[in-house]
Amino acid sequence: MINPDILTSKNQRYLKYKIILKLKNMKKIYFLLLTLLVSSCSNNSINNSEFTSYKEENHMKVNIKVNNHELTATLVNNSSTKALIELLSNGPIEVNTSDYGDFEKVGSLPKTLPRNDTNINTEPGDIILYQGNSICFYYGYNSWNFTRLGKIDNVDSMNLKEVYGPGNVKFVLSI
């Protein structure tokens, strides 16, 4: 501890300077930690590296018609989406869906697709492959082992529950 009685004016200025420098450095460290914390918290449930890199590289889109709405979705890069695109290259497919759990529409695909299941936290707009033979269109949230296929584009500007409508609904997928 420094005895304030023996400090000269020059020493006091020097100590104030050192304290200010330490405070500035602490502010920088605090800002860096805060930035890291915010960036780690904003990492949403989608595997951003998988989704973003594929979106930037390939821009693979699927067209979806449901209840007189025409939507587009961006697919992720995996063997499941490649098989889905191959299936759609033969023409559009119709998927008759029903509500499940008040958070998704689920329906059977005409062909089983390869699975790439991982633990996923879904959110509105997600398109998920379930057990290789069912496709799910999410308008709510869920967590389970699924295969991510893609995400509806511009989902933040629409209420998907209203777009999908109540009860049984037909989705038409095409490329």
JSON list of C-alpha atoms in Angstrom, two decimals:
[
{"chain": "A", "resi": 1, "resn": "MET", "atom": "CA", "xyz": [0.00, 0.00, 0.00]},
{"chain": "A", "resi": 2, "resn": "ILE", "atom": "CA", "xyz": [1.26, 3.47, -0.86]},
{"chain": "A", "resi": 3, "resn": "ASN", "atom": "CA", "xyz": [1.34, 6.08, 1.89]},
{"chain": "A", "resi": 4, "resn": "PRO", "atom": "CA", "xyz": [-0.38, 9.19, 0.38]},
{"chain": "A", "resi": 5, "resn": "ASP", "atom": "CA", "xyz": [1.62, 11.50, 2.69]},
{"chain": "A", "resi": 6, "resn": "ILE", "atom": "CA", "xyz": [4.89, 10.77, 0.85]},
{"chain": "A", "resi": 7, "resn": "LEU", "atom": "CA", "xyz": [3.53, 11.19, -2.69]},
{"chain": "A", "resi": 8, "resn": "THR", "atom": "CA", "xyz": [4.77, 14.16, -4.61]},
{"chain": "A", "resi": 9, "resn": "SER", "atom": "CA", "xyz": [2.78, 15.87, -7.27]},
{"chain": "A", "resi": 10, "resn": "LYS", "atom": "CA", "xyz": [4.89, 14.14, -9.91]},
{"chain": "A", "resi": 11, "resn": "ASN", "atom": "CA", "xyz": [4.32, 10.74, -8.29]},
{"chain": "A", "resi": 12, "resn": "GLN", "atom": "CA", "xyz": [0.59, 11.39, -8.05]},
{"chain": "A", "resi": 13, "resn": "ARG", "atom": "CA", "xyz": [0.37, 12.22, -11.73]},
{"chain": "A", "resi": 14, "resn": "TYR", "atom": "CA", "xyz": [2.34, 9.09, -12.60]},
{"chain": "A", "resi": 15, "resn": "LEU", "atom": "CA", "xyz": [0.07, 6.90, -10.44]},
{"chain": "A", "resi": 16, "resn": "LYS", "atom": "CA", "xyz": [-3.05, 8.45, -11.97]},
{"chain": "A", "resi": 17, "resn": "TYR", "atom": "CA", "xyz": [-1.62, 7.77, -15.43]},
{"chain": "A", "resi": 18, "resn": "LYS", "atom": "CA", "xyz": [-0.93, 4.11, -14.53]},
{"chain": "A", "resi": 19, "resn": "ILE", "atom": "CA", "xyz": [-4.42, 3.69, -13.07]},
{"chain": "A", "resi": 20, "resn": "ILE", "atom": "CA", "xyz": [-6.02, 5.19, -16.19]},
{"chain": "A", "resi": 21, "resn": "LEU", "atom": "CA", "xyz": [-3.99, 2.86, -18.41]},
{"chain": "A", "resi": 22, "resn": "LYS", "atom": "CA", "xyz": [-5.07, -0.15, -16.35]},
{"chain": "A", "resi": 23, "resn": "LEU", "atom": "CA", "xyz": [-8.70, 0.95, -16.55]},
{"chain": "A", "resi": 24, "resn": "LYS", "atom": "CA", "xyz": [-8.47, 1.39, -20.32]},
{"chain": "A", "resi": 25, "resn": "ASN", "atom": "CA", "xyz": [-6.96, -2.08, -20.64]},
{"chain": "A", "resi": 26, "resn": "MET", "atom": "CA", "xyz": [-9.68, -3.50, -18.40]},
{"chain": "A", "resi": 27, "resn": "LYS", "atom": "CA", "xyz": [-12.32, -1.83, -20.59]},
{"chain": "A", "resi": 28, "resn": "LYS", "atom": "CA", "xyz": [-10.78, -3.45, -23.67]},
{"chain": "A", "resi": 29, "resn": "ILE", "atom": "CA", "xyz": [-10.75, -6.85, -21.99]},
{"chain": "A", "resi": 30, "resn": "TYR", "atom": "CA", "xyz": [-14.31, -6.37, -20.75]},
{"chain": "A", "resi": 31, "resn": "PHE", "atom": "CA", "xyz": [-15.46, -5.37, -24.25]},
{"chain": "A", "resi": 32, "resn": "LEU", "atom": "CA", "xyz": [-13.71, -8.39, -25.78]},
{"chain": "A", "resi": 33, "resn": "LEU", "atom": "CA", "xyz": [-15.30, -10.76, -23.25]},
{"chain": "A", "resi": 34, "resn": "LEU", "atom": "CA", "xyz": [-18.70, -9.18, -23.78]},
{"chain": "A", "resi": 35, "resn": "THR", "atom": "CA", "xyz": [-18.33, -9.54, -27.56]},
{"chain": "A", "resi": 36, "resn": "LEU", "atom": "CA", "xyz": [-17.40, -13.22, -27.20]},
{"chain": "A", "resi": 37, "resn": "LEU", "atom": "CA", "xyz": [-20.31, -13.83, -24.86]},
{"chain": "A", "resi": 38, "resn": "VAL", "atom": "CA", "xyz": [-22.83, -12.17, -27.16]},
{"chain": "A", "resi": 39, "resn": "SER", "atom": "CA", "xyz": [-21.53, -14.01, -30.23]},
{"chain": "A", "resi": 40, "resn": "SER", "atom": "CA", "xyz": [-21.69, -17.38, -28.47]},
{"chain": "A", "resi": 41, "resn": "CYS", "atom": "CA", "xyz": [-25.23, -16.70, -27.23]},
{"chain": "A", "resi": 42, "resn": "SER", "atom": "CA", "xyz": [-26.46, -15.63, -30.65]},
{"chain": "A", "resi": 43, "resn": "ASN", "atom": "CA", "xyz": [-25.48, -18.96, -32.18]},
{"chain": "A", "resi": 44, "resn": "ASN", "atom": "CA", "xyz": [-28.96, -20.27, -32.91]},
{"chain": "A", "resi": 45, "resn": "SER", "atom": "CA", "xyz": [-30.03, -23.87, -33.21]},
{"chain": "A", "resi": 46, "resn": "ILE", "atom": "CA", "xyz": [-29.12, -24.28, -36.84]},
{"chain": "A", "resi": 47, "resn": "ASN", "atom": "CA", "xyz": [-25.62, -25.50, -37.56]},
{"chain": "A", "resi": 48, "resn": "ASN", "atom": "CA", "xyz": [-24.55, -22.17, -39.04]},
{"chain": "A", "resi": 49, "resn": "SER", "atom": "CA", "xyz": [-21.32, -23.37, -40.61]},
{"chain": "A", "resi": 50, "resn": "GLU", "atom": "CA", "xyz": [-23.08, -26.24, -42.40]},
{"chain": "A", "resi": 51, "resn": "PHE", "atom": "CA", "xyz": [-25.99, -24.08, -43.54]},
{"chain": "A", "resi": 52, "resn": "THR", "atom": "CA", "xyz": [-24.13, -20.88, -44.42]},
{"chain": "A", "resi": 53, "resn": "SER", "atom": "CA", "xyz": [-21.25, -22.49, -46.31]},
{"chain": "A", "resi": 54, "resn": "TYR", "atom": "CA", "xyz": [-23.61, -24.57, -48.43]},
{"chain": "A", "resi": 55, "resn": "LYS", "atom": "CA", "xyz": [-25.90, -21.61, -49.03]},
{"chain": "A", "resi": 56, "resn": "GLU", "atom": "CA", "xyz": [-22.98, -19.43, -50.16]},
{"chain": "A", "resi": 57, "resn": "GLU", "atom": "CA", "xyz": [-21.40, -22.12, -52.35]},
{"chain": "A", "resi": 58, "resn": "ASN", "atom": "CA", "xyz": [-24.37, -23.72, -54.06]},
{"chain": "A", "resi": 59, "resn": "HIS", "atom": "CA", "xyz": [-27.56, -21.75, -53.45]},
{"chain": "A", "resi": 60, "resn": "MET", "atom": "CA", "xyz": [-29.59, -24.97, -53.77]},
{"chain": "A", "resi": 61, "resn": "LYS", "atom": "CA", "xyz": [-33.24, -23.97, -53.58]},
{"chain": "A", "resi": 62, "resn": "VAL", "atom": "CA", "xyz": [-36.46, -25.91, -53.39]},
{"chain": "A", "resi": 63, "resn": "ASN", "atom": "CA", "xyz": [-39.83, -24.43, -54.28]},
{"chain": "A", "resi": 64, "resn": "ILE", "atom": "CA", "xyz": [-42.72, -25.19, -51.95]},
{"chain": "A", "resi": 65, "resn": "LYS", "atom": "CA", "xyz": [-46.41, -24.61, -52.63]},
{"chain": "A", "resi": 66, "resn": "VAL", "atom": "CA", "xyz": [-48.80, -24.77, -49.70]},
{"chain": "A", "resi": 67, "resn": "ASN", "atom": "CA", "xyz": [-52.29, -23.26, -49.34]},
{"chain": "A", "resi": 68, "resn": "ASN", "atom": "CA", "xyz": [-51.88, -20.87, -52.28]},
{"chain": "A", "resi": 69, "resn": "HIS", "atom": "CA", "xyz": [-48.52, -19.67, -50.95]},
{"chain": "A", "resi": 70, "resn": "GLU", "atom": "CA", "xyz": [-45.30, -20.10, -52.91]},
{"chain": "A", "resi": 71, "resn": "LEU", "atom": "CA", "xyz": [-42.23, -20.39, -50.70]},
{"chain": "A", "resi": 72, "resn": "THR", "atom": "CA", "xyz": [-38.57, -21.11, -51.33]},
{"chain": "A", "resi": 73, "resn": "ALA", "atom": "CA", "xyz": [-36.17, -22.94, -49.08]},
{"chain": "A", "resi": 74, "resn": "THR", "atom": "CA", "xyz": [-32.39, -23.18, -48.99]},
{"chain": "A", "resi": 75, "resn": "LEU", "atom": "CA", "xyz": [-31.05, -26.68, -48.47]},
{"chain": "A", "resi": 76, "resn": "VAL", "atom": "CA", "xyz": [-28.05, -27.77, -46.43]},
{"chain": "A", "resi": 77, "resn": "ASN", "atom": "CA", "xyz": [-25.33, -29.95, -47.94]},
{"chain": "A", "resi": 78, "resn": "ASN", "atom": "CA", "xyz": [-25.72, -33.60, -46.98]},
{"chain": "A", "resi": 79, "resn": "SER", "atom": "CA", "xyz": [-26.54, -36.93, -48.61]},
{"chain": "A", "resi": 80, "resn": "SER", "atom": "CA", "xyz": [-30.21, -36.53, -47.65]},
{"chain": "A", "resi": 81, "resn": "THR", "atom": "CA", "xyz": [-30.63, -33.29, -49.60]},
{"chain": "A", "resi": 82, "resn": "LYS", "atom": "CA", "xyz": [-28.74, -34.74, -52.55]},
{"chain": "A", "resi": 83, "resn": "ALA", "atom": "CA", "xyz": [-31.18, -37.67, -52.59]},
{"chain": "A", "resi": 84, "resn": "LEU", "atom": "CA", "xyz": [-34.12, -35.26, -52.27]},
{"chain": "A", "resi": 85, "resn": "ILE", "atom": "CA", "xyz": [-32.87, -33.21, -55.24]},
{"chain": "A", "resi": 86, "resn": "GLU", "atom": "CA", "xyz": [-32.45, -36.42, -57.24]},
{"chain": "A", "resi": 87, "resn": "LEU", "atom": "CA", "xyz": [-36.04, -37.38, -56.35]},
{"chain": "A", "resi": 88, "resn": "LEU", "atom": "CA", "xyz": [-37.29, -33.91, -57.36]},
{"chain": "A", "resi": 89, "resn": "SER", "atom": "CA", "xyz": [-35.38, -34.06, -60.66]},
{"chain": "A", "resi": 90, "resn": "ASN", "atom": "CA", "xyz": [-38.07, -36.50, -61.82]},
{"chain": "A", "resi": 91, "resn": "GLY", "atom": "CA", "xyz": [-40.74, -33.87, -61.19]},
{"chain": "A", "resi": 92, "resn": "PRO", "atom": "CA", "xyz": [-42.62, -32.27, -58.29]},
{"chain": "A", "resi": 93, "resn": "ILE", "atom": "CA", "xyz": [-43.67, -34.39, -55.34]},
{"chain": "A", "resi": 94, "resn": "GLU", "atom": "CA", "xyz": [-46.80, -33.97, -53.27]},
{"chain": "A", "resi": 95, "resn": "VAL", "atom": "CA", "xyz": [-46.63, -34.54, -49.54]},
{"chain": "A", "resi": 96, "resn": "ASN", "atom": "CA", "xyz": [-49.89, -34.82, -47.62]},
{"chain": "A", "resi": 97, "resn": "THR", "atom": "CA", "xyz": [-49.19, -33.61, -44.09]},
{"chain": "A", "resi": 98, "resn": "SER", "atom": "CA", "xyz": [-50.97, -33.48, -40.77]},
{"chain": "A", "resi": 99, "resn": "ASP", "atom": "CA", "xyz": [-50.33, -31.47, -37.63]},
{"chain": "A", "resi": 100, "resn": "TYR", "atom": "CA", "xyz": [-48.18, -33.01, -34.98]},
{"chain": "A", "resi": 101, "resn": "GLY", "atom": "CA", "xyz": [-47.71, -31.54, -31.52]},
{"chain": "A", "resi": 102, "resn": "ASP", "atom": "CA", "xyz": [-48.88, -28.08, -32.58]},
{"chain": "A", "resi": 103, "resn": "PHE", "atom": "CA", "xyz": [-45.38, -27.26, -33.87]},
{"chain": "A", "resi": 104, "resn": "GLU", "atom": "CA", "xyz": [-44.99, -29.07, -37.20]},
{"chain": "A", "resi": 105, "resn": "LYS", "atom": "CA", "xyz": [-46.64, -30.51, -40.28]},
{"chain": "A", "resi": 106, "resn": "VAL", "atom": "CA", "xyz": [-45.41, -34.01, -41.07]},
{"chain": "A", "resi": 107, "resn": "GLY", "atom": "CA", "xyz": [-45.99, -36.25, -44.09]},
{"chain": "A", "resi": 108, "resn": "SER", "atom": "CA", "xyz": [-44.57, -39.30, -45.85]},
{"chain": "A", "resi": 109, "resn": "LEU", "atom": "CA", "xyz": [-42.11, -39.09, -48.72]},
{"chain": "A", "resi": 110, "resn": "PRO", "atom": "CA", "xyz": [-42.55, -41.36, -51.74]},
{"chain": "A", "resi": 111, "resn": "LYS", "atom": "CA", "xyz": [-39.05, -42.78, -51.16]},
{"chain": "A", "resi": 112, "resn": "THR", "atom": "CA", "xyz": [-36.80, -43.29, -48.13]},
{"chain": "A", "resi": 113, "resn": "LEU", "atom": "CA", "xyz": [-33.83, -40.91, -48.07]},
{"chain": "A", "resi": 114, "resn": "PRO", "atom": "CA", "xyz": [-30.44, -41.44, -46.38]},
{"chain": "A", "resi": 115, "resn": "ARG", "atom": "CA", "xyz": [-30.34, -40.23, -42.78]},
{"chain": "A", "resi": 116, "resn": "ASN", "atom": "CA", "xyz": [-27.80, -37.86, -41.24]},
{"chain": "A", "resi": 117, "resn": "ASP", "atom": "CA", "xyz": [-29.34, -37.64, -37.79]},
{"chain": "A", "resi": 118, "resn": "THR", "atom": "CA", "xyz": [-27.94, -35.32, -35.14]},
{"chain": "A", "resi": 119, "resn": "ASN", "atom": "CA", "xyz": [-29.46, -33.72, -32.07]},
{"chain": "A", "resi": 120, "resn": "ILE", "atom": "CA", "xyz": [-31.23, -30.63, -33.43]},
{"chain": "A", "resi": 121, "resn": "ASN", "atom": "CA", "xyz": [-33.18, -27.79, -31.86]},
{"chain": "A", "resi": 122, "resn": "THR", "atom": "CA", "xyz": [-35.72, -26.89, -34.51]},
{"chain": "A", "resi": 123, "resn": "GLU", "atom": "CA", "xyz": [-37.34, -23.51, -35.06]},
{"chain": "A", "resi": 124, "resn": "PRO", "atom": "CA", "xyz": [-39.99, -22.09, -37.38]},
{"chain": "A", "resi": 125, "resn": "GLY", "atom": "CA", "xyz": [-39.03, -22.55, -41.02]},
{"chain": "A", "resi": 126, "resn": "ASP", "atom": "CA", "xyz": [-36.91, -25.66, -40.54]},
{"chain": "A", "resi": 127, "resn": "ILE", "atom": "CA", "xyz": [-37.41, -28.54, -42.94]},
{"chain": "A", "resi": 128, "resn": "ILE", "atom": "CA", "xyz": [-36.46, -31.84, -41.32]},
{"chain": "A", "resi": 129, "resn": "LEU", "atom": "CA", "xyz": [-36.19, -35.47, -42.42]},
{"chain": "A", "resi": 130, "resn": "TYR", "atom": "CA", "xyz": [-37.56, -37.84, -39.79]},
{"chain": "A", "resi": 131, "resn": "GLN", "atom": "CA", "xyz": [-36.64, -41.54, -39.82]},
{"chain": "A", "resi": 132, "resn": "GLY", "atom": "CA", "xyz": [-35.65, -41.26, -43.48]},
{"chain": "A", "resi": 133, "resn": "ASN", "atom": "CA", "xyz": [-39.19, -41.42, -44.85]},
{"chain": "A", "resi": 134, "resn": "SER", "atom": "CA", "xyz": [-41.05, -38.43, -43.36]},
{"chain": "A", "resi": 135, "resn": "ILE", "atom": "CA", "xyz": [-40.59, -34.75, -44.03]},
{"chain": "A", "resi": 136, "resn": "CYS", "atom": "CA", "xyz": [-41.48, -32.16, -41.41]},
{"chain": "A", "resi": 137, "resn": "PHE", "atom": "CA", "xyz": [-42.22, -28.48, -41.93]},
{"chain": "A", "resi": 138, "resn": "TYR", "atom": "CA", "xyz": [-41.78, -26.63, -38.63]},
{"chain": "A", "resi": 139, "resn": "TYR", "atom": "CA", "xyz": [-43.78, -23.64, -37.47]},
{"chain": "A", "resi": 140, "resn": "GLY", "atom": "CA", "xyz": [-42.76, -24.10, -33.82]},
{"chain": "A", "resi": 141, "resn": "TYR", "atom": "CA", "xyz": [-39.88, -25.46, -31.76]},
{"chain": "A", "resi": 142, "resn": "ASN", "atom": "CA", "xyz": [-38.71, -28.98, -30.94]},
{"chain": "A", "resi": 143, "resn": "SER", "atom": "CA", "xyz": [-35.57, -30.90, -30.06]},
{"chain": "A", "resi": 144, "resn": "TRP", "atom": "CA", "xyz": [-34.75, -34.43, -31.19]},
{"chain": "A", "resi": 145, "resn": "ASN", "atom": "CA", "xyz": [-32.41, -36.51, -33.37]},
{"chain": "A", "resi": 146, "resn": "PHE", "atom": "CA", "xyz": [-33.28, -35.48, -36.91]},
{"chain": "A", "resi": 147, "resn": "THR", "atom": "CA", "xyz": [-31.70, -34.86, -40.28]},
{"chain": "A", "resi": 148, "resn": "ARG", "atom": "CA", "xyz": [-31.77, -31.22, -41.27]},
{"chain": "A", "resi": 149, "resn": "LEU", "atom": "CA", "xyz": [-32.78, -30.66, -44.90]},
{"chain": "A", "resi": 150, "resn": "GLY", "atom": "CA", "xyz": [-33.04, -26.88, -45.04]},
{"chain": "A", "resi": 151, "resn": "LYS", "atom": "CA", "xyz": [-34.92, -23.78, -44.01]},
{"chain": "A", "resi": 152, "resn": "ILE", "atom": "CA", "xyz": [-37.72, -21.70, -45.50]},
{"chain": "A", "resi": 153, "resn": "ASP", "atom": "CA", "xyz": [-36.29, -18.42, -46.80]},
{"chain": "A", "resi": 154, "resn": "ASN", "atom": "CA", "xyz": [-37.42, -15.13, -45.21]},
{"chain": "A", "resi": 155, "resn": "VAL", "atom": "CA", "xyz": [-39.23, -16.95, -42.43]},
{"chain": "A", "resi": 156, "resn": "ASP", "atom": "CA", "xyz": [-38.87, -13.97, -40.09]},
{"chain": "A", "resi": 157, "resn": "SER", "atom": "CA", "xyz": [-41.37, -12.00, -42.16]},
{"chain": "A", "resi": 158, "resn": "MET", "atom": "CA", "xyz": [-44.22, -14.53, -42.01]},
{"chain": "A", "resi": 159, "resn": "ASN", "atom": "CA", "xyz": [-46.30, -16.47, -39.54]},
{"chain": "A", "resi": 160, "resn": "LEU", "atom": "CA", "xyz": [-45.84, -20.02, -40.79]},
{"chain": "A", "resi": 161, "resn": "LYS", "atom": "CA", "xyz": [-48.65, -21.44, -38.68]},
{"chain": "A", "resi": 162, "resn": "GLU", "atom": "CA", "xyz": [-51.07, -19.24, -40.62]},
{"chain": "A", "resi": 163, "resn": "VAL", "atom": "CA", "xyz": [-49.36, -19.97, -43.96]},
{"chain": "A", "resi": 164, "resn": "TYR", "atom": "CA", "xyz": [-49.50, -23.74, -43.39]},
{"chain": "A", "resi": 165, "resn": "GLY", "atom": "CA", "xyz": [-53.05, -23.55, -42.10]},
{"chain": "A", "resi": 166, "resn": "PRO", "atom": "CA", "xyz": [-54.90, -25.88, -39.73]},
{"chain": "A", "resi": 167, "resn": "GLY", "atom": "CA", "xyz": [-55.30, -29.64, -40.07]},
{"chain": "A", "resi": 168, "resn": "ASN", "atom": "CA", "xyz": [-54.21, -31.73, -43.04]},
{"chain": "A", "resi": 169, "resn": "VAL", "atom": "CA", "xyz": [-52.37, -29.79, -45.75]},
{"chain": "A", "resi": 170, "resn": "LYS", "atom": "CA", "xyz": [-50.74, -30.71, -49.06]},
{"chain": "A", "resi": 171, "resn": "PHE", "atom": "CA", "xyz": [-47.19, -29.45, -49.74]},
{"chain": "A", "resi": 172, "resn": "VAL", "atom": "CA", "xyz": [-45.84, -29.58, -53.30]},
{"chain": "A", "resi": 173, "resn": "LEU", "atom": "CA", "xyz": [-42.04, -29.56, -53.59]},
{"chain": "A", "resi": 174, "resn": "SER", "atom": "CA", "xyz": [-40.17, -28.84, -56.84]},
{"chain": "A", "resi": 175, "resn": "ILE", "atom": "CA", "xyz": [-36.84, -27.58, -58.14]}
]
